[in-house]
mmCIF file of C-alpha atoms and ligand atoms in Angstrom:
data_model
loop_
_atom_site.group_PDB
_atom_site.id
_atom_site.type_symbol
_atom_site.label_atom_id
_atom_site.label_comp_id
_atom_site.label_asym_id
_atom_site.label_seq_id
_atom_site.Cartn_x
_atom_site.Cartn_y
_atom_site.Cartn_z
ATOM 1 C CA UNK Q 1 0.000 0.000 0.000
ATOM 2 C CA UNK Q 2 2.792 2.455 0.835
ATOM 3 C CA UNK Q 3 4.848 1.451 -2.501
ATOM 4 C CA UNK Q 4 1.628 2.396 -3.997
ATOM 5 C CA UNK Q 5 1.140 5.857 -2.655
ATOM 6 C CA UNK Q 6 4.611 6.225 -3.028
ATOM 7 C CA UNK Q 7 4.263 5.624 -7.252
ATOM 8 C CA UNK Q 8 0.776 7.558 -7.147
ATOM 9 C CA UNK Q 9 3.109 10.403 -5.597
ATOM 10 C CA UNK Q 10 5.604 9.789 -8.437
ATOM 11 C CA UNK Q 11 2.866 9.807 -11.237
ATOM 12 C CA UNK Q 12 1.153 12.915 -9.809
ATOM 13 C CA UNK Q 13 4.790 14.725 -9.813
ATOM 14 C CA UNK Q 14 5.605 13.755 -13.267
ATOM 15 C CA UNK Q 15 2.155 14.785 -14.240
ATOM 16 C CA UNK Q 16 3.007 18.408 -12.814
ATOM 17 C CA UNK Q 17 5.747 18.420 -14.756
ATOM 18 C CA UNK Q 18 4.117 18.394 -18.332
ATOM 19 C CA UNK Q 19 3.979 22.083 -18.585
ATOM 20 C CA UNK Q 20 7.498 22.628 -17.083
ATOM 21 C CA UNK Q 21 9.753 24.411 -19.861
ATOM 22 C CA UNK Q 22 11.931 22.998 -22.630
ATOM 23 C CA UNK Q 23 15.091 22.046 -21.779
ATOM 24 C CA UNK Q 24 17.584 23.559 -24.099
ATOM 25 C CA UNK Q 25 20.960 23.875 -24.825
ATOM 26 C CA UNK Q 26 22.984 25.554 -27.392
ATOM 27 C CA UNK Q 27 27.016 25.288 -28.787
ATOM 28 C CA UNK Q 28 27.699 28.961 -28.705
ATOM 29 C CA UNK Q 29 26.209 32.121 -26.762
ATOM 30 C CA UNK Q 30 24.978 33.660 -29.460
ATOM 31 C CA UNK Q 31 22.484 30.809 -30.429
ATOM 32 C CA UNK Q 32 20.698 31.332 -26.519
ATOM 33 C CA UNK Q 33 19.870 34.680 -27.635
ATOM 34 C CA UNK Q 34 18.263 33.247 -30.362
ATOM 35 C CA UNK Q 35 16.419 30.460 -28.336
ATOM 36 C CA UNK Q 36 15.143 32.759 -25.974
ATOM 37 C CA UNK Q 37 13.426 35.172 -28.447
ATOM 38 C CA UNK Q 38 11.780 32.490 -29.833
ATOM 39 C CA UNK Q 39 11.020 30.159 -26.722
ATOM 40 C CA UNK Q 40 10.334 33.337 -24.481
ATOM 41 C CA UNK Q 41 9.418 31.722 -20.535
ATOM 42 C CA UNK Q 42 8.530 28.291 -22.281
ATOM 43 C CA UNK Q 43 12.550 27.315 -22.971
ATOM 44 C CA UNK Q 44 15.089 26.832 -20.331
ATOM 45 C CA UNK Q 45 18.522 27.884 -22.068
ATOM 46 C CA UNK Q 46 22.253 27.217 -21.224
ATOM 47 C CA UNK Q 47 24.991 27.701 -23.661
ATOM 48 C CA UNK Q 48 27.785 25.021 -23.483
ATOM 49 C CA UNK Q 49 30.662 27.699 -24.367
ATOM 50 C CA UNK Q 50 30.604 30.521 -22.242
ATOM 51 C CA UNK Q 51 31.604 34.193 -22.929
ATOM 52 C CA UNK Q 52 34.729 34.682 -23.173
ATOM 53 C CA UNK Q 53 35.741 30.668 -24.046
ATOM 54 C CA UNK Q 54 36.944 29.478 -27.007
ATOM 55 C CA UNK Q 55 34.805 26.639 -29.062
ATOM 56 C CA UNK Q 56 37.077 25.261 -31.074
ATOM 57 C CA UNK Q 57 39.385 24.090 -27.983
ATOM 58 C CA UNK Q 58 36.094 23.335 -25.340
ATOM 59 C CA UNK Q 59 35.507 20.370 -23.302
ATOM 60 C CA UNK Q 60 32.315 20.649 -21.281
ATOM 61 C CA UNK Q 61 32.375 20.081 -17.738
ATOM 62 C CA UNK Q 62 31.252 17.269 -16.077
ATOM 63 C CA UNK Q 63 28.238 19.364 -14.179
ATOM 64 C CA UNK Q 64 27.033 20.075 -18.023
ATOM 65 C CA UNK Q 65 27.206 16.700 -19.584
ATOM 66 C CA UNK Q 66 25.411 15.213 -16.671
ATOM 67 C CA UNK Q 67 22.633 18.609 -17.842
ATOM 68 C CA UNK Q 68 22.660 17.353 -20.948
ATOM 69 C CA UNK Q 69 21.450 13.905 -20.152
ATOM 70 C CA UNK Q 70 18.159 15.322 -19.174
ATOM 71 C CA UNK Q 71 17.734 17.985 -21.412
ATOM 72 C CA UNK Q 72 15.098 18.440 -24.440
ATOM 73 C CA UNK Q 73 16.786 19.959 -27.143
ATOM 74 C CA UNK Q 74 20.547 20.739 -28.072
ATOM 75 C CA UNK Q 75 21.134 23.269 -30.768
ATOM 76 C CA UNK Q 76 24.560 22.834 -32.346
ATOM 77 C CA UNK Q 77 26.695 24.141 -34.870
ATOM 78 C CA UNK Q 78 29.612 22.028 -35.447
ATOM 79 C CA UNK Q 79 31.816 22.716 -32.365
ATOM 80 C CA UNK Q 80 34.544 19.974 -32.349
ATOM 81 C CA UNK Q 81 32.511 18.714 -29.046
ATOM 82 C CA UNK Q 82 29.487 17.405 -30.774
ATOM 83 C CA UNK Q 83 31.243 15.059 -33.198
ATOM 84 C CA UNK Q 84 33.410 13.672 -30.086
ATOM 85 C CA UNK Q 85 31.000 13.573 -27.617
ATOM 86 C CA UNK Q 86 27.372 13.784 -28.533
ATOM 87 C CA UNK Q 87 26.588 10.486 -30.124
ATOM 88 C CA UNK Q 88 27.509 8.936 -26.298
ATOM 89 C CA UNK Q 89 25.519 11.854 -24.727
ATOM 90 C CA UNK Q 90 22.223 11.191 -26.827
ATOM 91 C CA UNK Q 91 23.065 7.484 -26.546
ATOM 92 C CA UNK Q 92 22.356 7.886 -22.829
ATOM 93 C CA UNK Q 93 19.338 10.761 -22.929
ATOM 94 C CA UNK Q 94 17.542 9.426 -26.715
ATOM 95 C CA UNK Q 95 15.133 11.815 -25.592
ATOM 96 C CA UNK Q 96 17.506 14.356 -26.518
ATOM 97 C CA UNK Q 97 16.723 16.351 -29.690
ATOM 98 C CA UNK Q 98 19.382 17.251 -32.001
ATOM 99 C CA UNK Q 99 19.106 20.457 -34.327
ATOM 100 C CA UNK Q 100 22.285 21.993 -36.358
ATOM 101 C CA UNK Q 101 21.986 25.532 -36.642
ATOM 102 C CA UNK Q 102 23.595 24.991 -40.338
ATOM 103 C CA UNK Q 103 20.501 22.449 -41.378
ATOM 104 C CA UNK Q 104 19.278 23.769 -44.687
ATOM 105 C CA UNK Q 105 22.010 26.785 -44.957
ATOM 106 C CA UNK Q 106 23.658 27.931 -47.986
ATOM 107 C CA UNK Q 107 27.514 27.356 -46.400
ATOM 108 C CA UNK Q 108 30.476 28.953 -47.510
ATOM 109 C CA UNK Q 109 34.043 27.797 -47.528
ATOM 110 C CA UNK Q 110 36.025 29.294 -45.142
ATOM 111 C CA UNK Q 111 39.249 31.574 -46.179
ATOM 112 C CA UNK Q 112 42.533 30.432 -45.788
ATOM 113 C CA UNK Q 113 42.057 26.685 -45.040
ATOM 114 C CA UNK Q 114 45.470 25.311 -46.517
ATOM 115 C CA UNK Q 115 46.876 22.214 -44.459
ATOM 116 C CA UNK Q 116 49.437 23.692 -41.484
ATOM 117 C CA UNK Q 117 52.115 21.260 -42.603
ATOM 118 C CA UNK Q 118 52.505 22.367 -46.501
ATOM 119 C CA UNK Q 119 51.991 25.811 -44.943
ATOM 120 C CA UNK Q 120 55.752 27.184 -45.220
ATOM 121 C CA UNK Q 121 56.988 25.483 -47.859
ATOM 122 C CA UNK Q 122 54.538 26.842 -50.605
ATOM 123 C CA UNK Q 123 53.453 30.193 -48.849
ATOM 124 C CA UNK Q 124 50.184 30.092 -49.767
ATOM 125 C CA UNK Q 125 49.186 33.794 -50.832
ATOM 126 C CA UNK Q 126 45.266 33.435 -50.769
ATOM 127 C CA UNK Q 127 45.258 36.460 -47.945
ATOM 128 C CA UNK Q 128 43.174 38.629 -50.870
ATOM 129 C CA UNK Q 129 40.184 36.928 -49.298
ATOM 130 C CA UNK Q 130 38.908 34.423 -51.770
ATOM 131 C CA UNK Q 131 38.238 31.092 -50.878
ATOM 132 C CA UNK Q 132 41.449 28.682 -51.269
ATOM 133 C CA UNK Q 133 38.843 26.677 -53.548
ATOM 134 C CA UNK Q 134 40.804 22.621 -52.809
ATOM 135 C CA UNK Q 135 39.575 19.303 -53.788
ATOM 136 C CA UNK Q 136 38.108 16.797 -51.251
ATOM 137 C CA UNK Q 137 38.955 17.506 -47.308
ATOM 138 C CA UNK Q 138 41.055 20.893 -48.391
ATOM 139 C CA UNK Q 139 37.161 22.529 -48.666
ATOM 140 C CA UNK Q 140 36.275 23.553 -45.052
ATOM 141 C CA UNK Q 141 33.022 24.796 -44.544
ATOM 142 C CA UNK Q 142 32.434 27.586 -42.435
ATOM 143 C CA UNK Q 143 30.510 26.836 -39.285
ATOM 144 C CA UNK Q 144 30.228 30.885 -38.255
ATOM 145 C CA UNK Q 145 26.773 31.024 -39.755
ATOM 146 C CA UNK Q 146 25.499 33.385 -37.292
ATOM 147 C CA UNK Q 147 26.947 36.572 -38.385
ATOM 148 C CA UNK Q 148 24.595 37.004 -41.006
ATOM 149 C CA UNK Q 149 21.369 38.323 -39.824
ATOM 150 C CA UNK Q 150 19.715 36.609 -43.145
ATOM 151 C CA UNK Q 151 20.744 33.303 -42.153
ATOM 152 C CA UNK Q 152 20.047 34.062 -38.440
ATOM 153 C CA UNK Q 153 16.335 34.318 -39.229
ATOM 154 C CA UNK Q 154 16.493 30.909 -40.542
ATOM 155 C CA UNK Q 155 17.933 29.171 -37.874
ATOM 156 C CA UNK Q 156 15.343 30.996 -35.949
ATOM 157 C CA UNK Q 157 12.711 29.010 -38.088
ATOM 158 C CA UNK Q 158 14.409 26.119 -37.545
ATOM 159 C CA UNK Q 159 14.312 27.172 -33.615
ATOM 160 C CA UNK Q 160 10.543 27.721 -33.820
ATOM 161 C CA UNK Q 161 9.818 24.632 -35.877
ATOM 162 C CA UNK Q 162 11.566 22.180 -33.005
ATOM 163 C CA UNK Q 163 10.028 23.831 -30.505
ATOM 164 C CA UNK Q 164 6.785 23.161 -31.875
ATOM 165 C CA UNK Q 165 7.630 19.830 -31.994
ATOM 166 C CA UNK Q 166 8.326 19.505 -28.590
ATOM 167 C CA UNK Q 167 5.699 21.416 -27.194
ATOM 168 C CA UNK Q 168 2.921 21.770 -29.072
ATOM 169 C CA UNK Q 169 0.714 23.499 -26.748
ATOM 170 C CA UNK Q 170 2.490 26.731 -27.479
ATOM 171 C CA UNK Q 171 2.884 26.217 -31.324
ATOM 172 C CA UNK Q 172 0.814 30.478 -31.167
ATOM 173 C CA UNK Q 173 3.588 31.429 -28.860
ATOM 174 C CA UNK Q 174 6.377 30.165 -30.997
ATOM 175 C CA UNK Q 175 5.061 31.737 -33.817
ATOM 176 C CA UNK Q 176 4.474 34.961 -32.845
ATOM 177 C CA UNK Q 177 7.484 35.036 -30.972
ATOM 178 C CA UNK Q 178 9.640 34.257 -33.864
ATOM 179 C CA UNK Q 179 7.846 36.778 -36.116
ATOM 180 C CA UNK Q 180 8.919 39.326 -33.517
ATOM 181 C CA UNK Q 181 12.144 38.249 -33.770
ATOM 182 C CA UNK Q 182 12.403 38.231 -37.612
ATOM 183 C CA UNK Q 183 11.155 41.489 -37.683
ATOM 184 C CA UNK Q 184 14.179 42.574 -35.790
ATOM 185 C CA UNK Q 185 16.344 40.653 -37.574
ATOM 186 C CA UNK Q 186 15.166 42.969 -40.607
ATOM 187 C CA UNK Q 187 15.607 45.901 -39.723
ATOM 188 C CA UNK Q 188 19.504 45.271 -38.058
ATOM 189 C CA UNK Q 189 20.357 43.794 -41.267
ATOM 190 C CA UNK Q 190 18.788 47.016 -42.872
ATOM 191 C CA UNK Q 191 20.656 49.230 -40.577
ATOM 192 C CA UNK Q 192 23.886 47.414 -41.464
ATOM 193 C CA UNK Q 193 23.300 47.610 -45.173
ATOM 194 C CA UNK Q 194 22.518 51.177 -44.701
ATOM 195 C CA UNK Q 195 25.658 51.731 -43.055
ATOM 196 C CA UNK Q 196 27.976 49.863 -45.377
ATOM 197 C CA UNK Q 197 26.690 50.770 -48.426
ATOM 198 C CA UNK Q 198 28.553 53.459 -49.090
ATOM 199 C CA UNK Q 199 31.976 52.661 -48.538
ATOM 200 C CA UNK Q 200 34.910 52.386 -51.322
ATOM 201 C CA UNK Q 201 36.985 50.239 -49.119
ATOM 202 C CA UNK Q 202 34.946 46.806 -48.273
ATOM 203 C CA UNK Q 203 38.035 44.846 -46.386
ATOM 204 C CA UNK Q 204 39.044 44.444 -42.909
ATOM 205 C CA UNK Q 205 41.216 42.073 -41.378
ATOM 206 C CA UNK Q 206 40.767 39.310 -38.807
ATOM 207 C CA UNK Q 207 42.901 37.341 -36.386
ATOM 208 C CA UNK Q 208 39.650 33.883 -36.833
ATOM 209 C CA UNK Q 209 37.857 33.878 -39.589
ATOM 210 C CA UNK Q 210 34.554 34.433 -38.042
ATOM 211 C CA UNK Q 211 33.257 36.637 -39.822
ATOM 212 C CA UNK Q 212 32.808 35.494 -43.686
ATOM 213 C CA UNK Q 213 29.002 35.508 -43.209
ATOM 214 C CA UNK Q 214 28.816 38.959 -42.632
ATOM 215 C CA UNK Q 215 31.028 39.610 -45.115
ATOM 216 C CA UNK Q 216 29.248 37.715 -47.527
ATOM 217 C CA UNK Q 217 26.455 39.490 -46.834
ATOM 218 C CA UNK Q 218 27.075 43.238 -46.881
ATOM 219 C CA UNK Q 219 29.351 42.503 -50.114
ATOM 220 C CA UNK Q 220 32.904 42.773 -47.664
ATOM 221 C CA UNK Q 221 35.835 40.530 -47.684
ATOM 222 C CA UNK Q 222 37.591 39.473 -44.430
ATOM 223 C CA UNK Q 223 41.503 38.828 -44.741
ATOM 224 C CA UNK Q 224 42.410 36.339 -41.636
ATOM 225 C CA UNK Q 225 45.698 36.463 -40.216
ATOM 226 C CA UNK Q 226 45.036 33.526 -38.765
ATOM 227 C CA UNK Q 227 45.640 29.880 -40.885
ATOM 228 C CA UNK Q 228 43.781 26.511 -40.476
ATOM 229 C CA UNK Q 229 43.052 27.277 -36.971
ATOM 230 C CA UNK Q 230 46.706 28.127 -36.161
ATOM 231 C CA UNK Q 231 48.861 30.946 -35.916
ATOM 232 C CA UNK Q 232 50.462 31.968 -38.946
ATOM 233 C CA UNK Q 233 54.530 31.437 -40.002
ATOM 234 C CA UNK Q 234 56.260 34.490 -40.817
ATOM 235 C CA UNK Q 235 55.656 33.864 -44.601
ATOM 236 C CA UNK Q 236 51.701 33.626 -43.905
ATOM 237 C CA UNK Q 237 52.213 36.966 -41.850
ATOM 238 C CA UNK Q 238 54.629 38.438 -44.701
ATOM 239 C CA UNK Q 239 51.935 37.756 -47.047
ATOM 240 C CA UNK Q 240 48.657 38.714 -45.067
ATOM 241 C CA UNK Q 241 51.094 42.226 -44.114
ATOM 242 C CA UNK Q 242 51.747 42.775 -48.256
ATOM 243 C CA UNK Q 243 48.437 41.991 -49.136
ATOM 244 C CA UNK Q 244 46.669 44.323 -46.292
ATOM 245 C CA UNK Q 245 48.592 47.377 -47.413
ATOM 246 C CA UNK Q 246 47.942 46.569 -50.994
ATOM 247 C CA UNK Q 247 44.343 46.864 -49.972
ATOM 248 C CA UNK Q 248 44.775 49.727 -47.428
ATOM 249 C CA UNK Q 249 43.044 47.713 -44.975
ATOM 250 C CA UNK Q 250 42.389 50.159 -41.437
ATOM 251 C CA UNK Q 251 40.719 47.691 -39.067
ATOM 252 C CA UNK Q 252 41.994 44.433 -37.397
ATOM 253 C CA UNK Q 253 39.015 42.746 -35.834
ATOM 254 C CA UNK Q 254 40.230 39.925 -32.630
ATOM 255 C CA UNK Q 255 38.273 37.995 -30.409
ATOM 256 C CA UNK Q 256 38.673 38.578 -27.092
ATOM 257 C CA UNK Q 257 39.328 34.489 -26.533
ATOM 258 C CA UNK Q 258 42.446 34.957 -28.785
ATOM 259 C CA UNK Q 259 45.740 36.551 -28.723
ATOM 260 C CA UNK Q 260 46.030 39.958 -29.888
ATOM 261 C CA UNK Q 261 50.093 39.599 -30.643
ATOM 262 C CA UNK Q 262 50.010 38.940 -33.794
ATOM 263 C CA UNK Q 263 47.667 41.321 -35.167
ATOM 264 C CA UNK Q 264 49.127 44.334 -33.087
ATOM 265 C CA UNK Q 265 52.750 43.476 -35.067
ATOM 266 C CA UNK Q 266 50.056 43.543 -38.305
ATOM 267 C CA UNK Q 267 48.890 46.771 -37.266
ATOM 268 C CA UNK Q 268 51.960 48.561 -36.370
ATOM 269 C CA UNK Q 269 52.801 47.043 -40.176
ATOM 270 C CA UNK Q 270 50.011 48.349 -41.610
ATOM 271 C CA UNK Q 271 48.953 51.789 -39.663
ATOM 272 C CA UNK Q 272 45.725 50.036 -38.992
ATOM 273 C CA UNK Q 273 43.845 49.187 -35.208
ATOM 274 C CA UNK Q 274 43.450 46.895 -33.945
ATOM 275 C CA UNK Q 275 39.724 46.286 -32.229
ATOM 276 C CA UNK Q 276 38.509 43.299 -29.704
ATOM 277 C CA UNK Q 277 34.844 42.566 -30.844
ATOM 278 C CA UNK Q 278 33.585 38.854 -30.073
ATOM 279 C CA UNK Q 279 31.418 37.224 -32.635
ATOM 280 C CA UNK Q 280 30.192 35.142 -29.400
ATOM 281 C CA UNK Q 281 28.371 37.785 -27.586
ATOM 282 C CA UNK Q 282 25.596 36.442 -26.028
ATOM 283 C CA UNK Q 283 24.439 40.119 -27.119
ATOM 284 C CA UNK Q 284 24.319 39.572 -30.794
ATOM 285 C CA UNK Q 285 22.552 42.585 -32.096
ATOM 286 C CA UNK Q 286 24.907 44.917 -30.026
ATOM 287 C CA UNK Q 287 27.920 42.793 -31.593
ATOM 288 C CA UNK Q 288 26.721 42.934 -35.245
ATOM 289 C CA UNK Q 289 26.393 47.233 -35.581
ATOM 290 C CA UNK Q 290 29.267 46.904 -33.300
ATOM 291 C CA UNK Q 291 31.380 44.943 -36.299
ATOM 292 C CA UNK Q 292 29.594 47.475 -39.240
ATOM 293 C CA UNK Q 293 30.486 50.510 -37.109
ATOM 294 C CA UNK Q 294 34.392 49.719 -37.184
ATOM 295 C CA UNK Q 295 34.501 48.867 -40.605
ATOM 296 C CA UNK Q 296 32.248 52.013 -41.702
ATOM 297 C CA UNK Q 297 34.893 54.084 -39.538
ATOM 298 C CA UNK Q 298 37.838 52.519 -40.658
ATOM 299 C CA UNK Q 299 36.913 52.979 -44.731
ATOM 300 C CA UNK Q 300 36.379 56.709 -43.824
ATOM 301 C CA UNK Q 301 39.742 57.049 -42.432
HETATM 302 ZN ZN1 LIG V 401 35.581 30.084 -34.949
#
């Protein structure tokens, strides 16, 4: 009799539960901003990556893996972390949804991909920011697809859409929230293009390539200093410093998770500054007009 009060009590607590919120998490910071416009007080959001960390080198901490294993939904978009360590993770939890923020988006190859160890030997001079265009596993696509307020707006369909799915009682909410959301989306991405239309000079270097999405988008061209994830040789840096003043680059965009060494020698090369602006704010509208104001300041220099 007690075991069955006991699972009555159990039933009647799980019950309770059916209108707790969605359990979410996301790769990057960026993408919680995003889940939380659309989800609003239905969604529950963590980011693994925190501000100020560096996704391409994150583990998650034990505390957040064990999170994982009872959460809803995890957004992703290609952090090395999810190919090592989410099959086991959703292998445990199968409840766990899977969305990739990249699912159904035009992707781009990112700049400067040439393999580290032919690097020196060929000094690959690509820095004029056009895709090195390979064959096979030389083609890198770029995972930094939310820089572009366009593409943003999908993955916020994509947001809305799983949420629906996993809580269908609030399909209105979802949608309304997410036109909300779109709408704002519109009008940054108008404010940008207003901003950068004008300009003559449309290139800026950066230490990561983070930033090719925006560029693609408001017709720019980012020159990274950086190559295949690693910090350049001198004949890289000769070559990004040559083609930079060719171009009269001003600006040097770097993360605040990376060094700034390399692209202060750049800029004392170059007469250009150097700025710290992080493509991972979790405040991604303030990061975006901050990225189109330094350009549009820079060209007018
Ligand atoms: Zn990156």
């Amino acid at each position: 009799m007690r075991r069955l009060l006991f699972s009555l009590l159990i039933l009647g607590s799980t019950a309770a539960c059916a209108d707790a919120p969605v359990r979410v998490f996301v790769g990057v910071p960026p993408l919680q901003g995003f889940v939380e416009a659309i989800g609003g007080d239905r969604v529950q959001v963590r980011s693994l990556v925190q501000a100020g960390q560096d996704p391409h080198a994150f583990e998650p901490t034990p505390g957040q893996i064990a999170a994982l294993g009872s959460a809803d939904l995890y957004l992703g978009v290609g952090i090395p972390f999810e190919a090592a360590q989410l099959p086991r993770i959703r292998a445990a939890n199968p409840r766990l949804r899977v969305l990739d923020a990249r699912d159904g988006l035009d992707l781009r190859v990112i700049e400067a991909h040439t393999h580290p160890e032919r690097e020196e030997g060929e000094g690959h001079p690509s820095a004029g920011g056009r895709p090195h265009r390979g064959t096979g596993e030389e083609r890198e696509l770029d995972p930094h697809v939310w820089t572009s307020p366009p593409l943003a707006k999908q993955i916020a369909g994509s947001i809305r859409d799983a949420l629906s799915d996993l809580d269908p009682d609030h399909t209105d909410t979802y949608e309304t929230n997410y036109r909300l959301f779109a709408t704002d989306l519109d009008l940054l991405d108008r404010e940008i293009r207003t901003l950068l239309m004008p300009l003559t000079n449309r290139r800026f270097l950066v230490y990561h390539p983070a930033w090719g999405y925006f560029a693609d988008t408001y017709g720019l061209v980012q020159i990274p200093i950086e190559r295949a994830g690693k910090e350049p040789g001198p004949r890289s840096l000769a070559a990004v410093i040559d083609a930079a003043r060719r171009e009269g680059v001003r600006v040097i965009f770097v993360q605040p998770q990376s060094s700034r060494r390399l692209a202060d020698r750049v800029a004392d090369a170059i007469g250009a500054r150097v700025v710290v602006i992080d493509p991972l704010s979790p405040d991604y509208r303030a990061a975006l007009r901050q990225a189109a104001r330094e350009i549009a300041t820079a060209a007018q220099q």
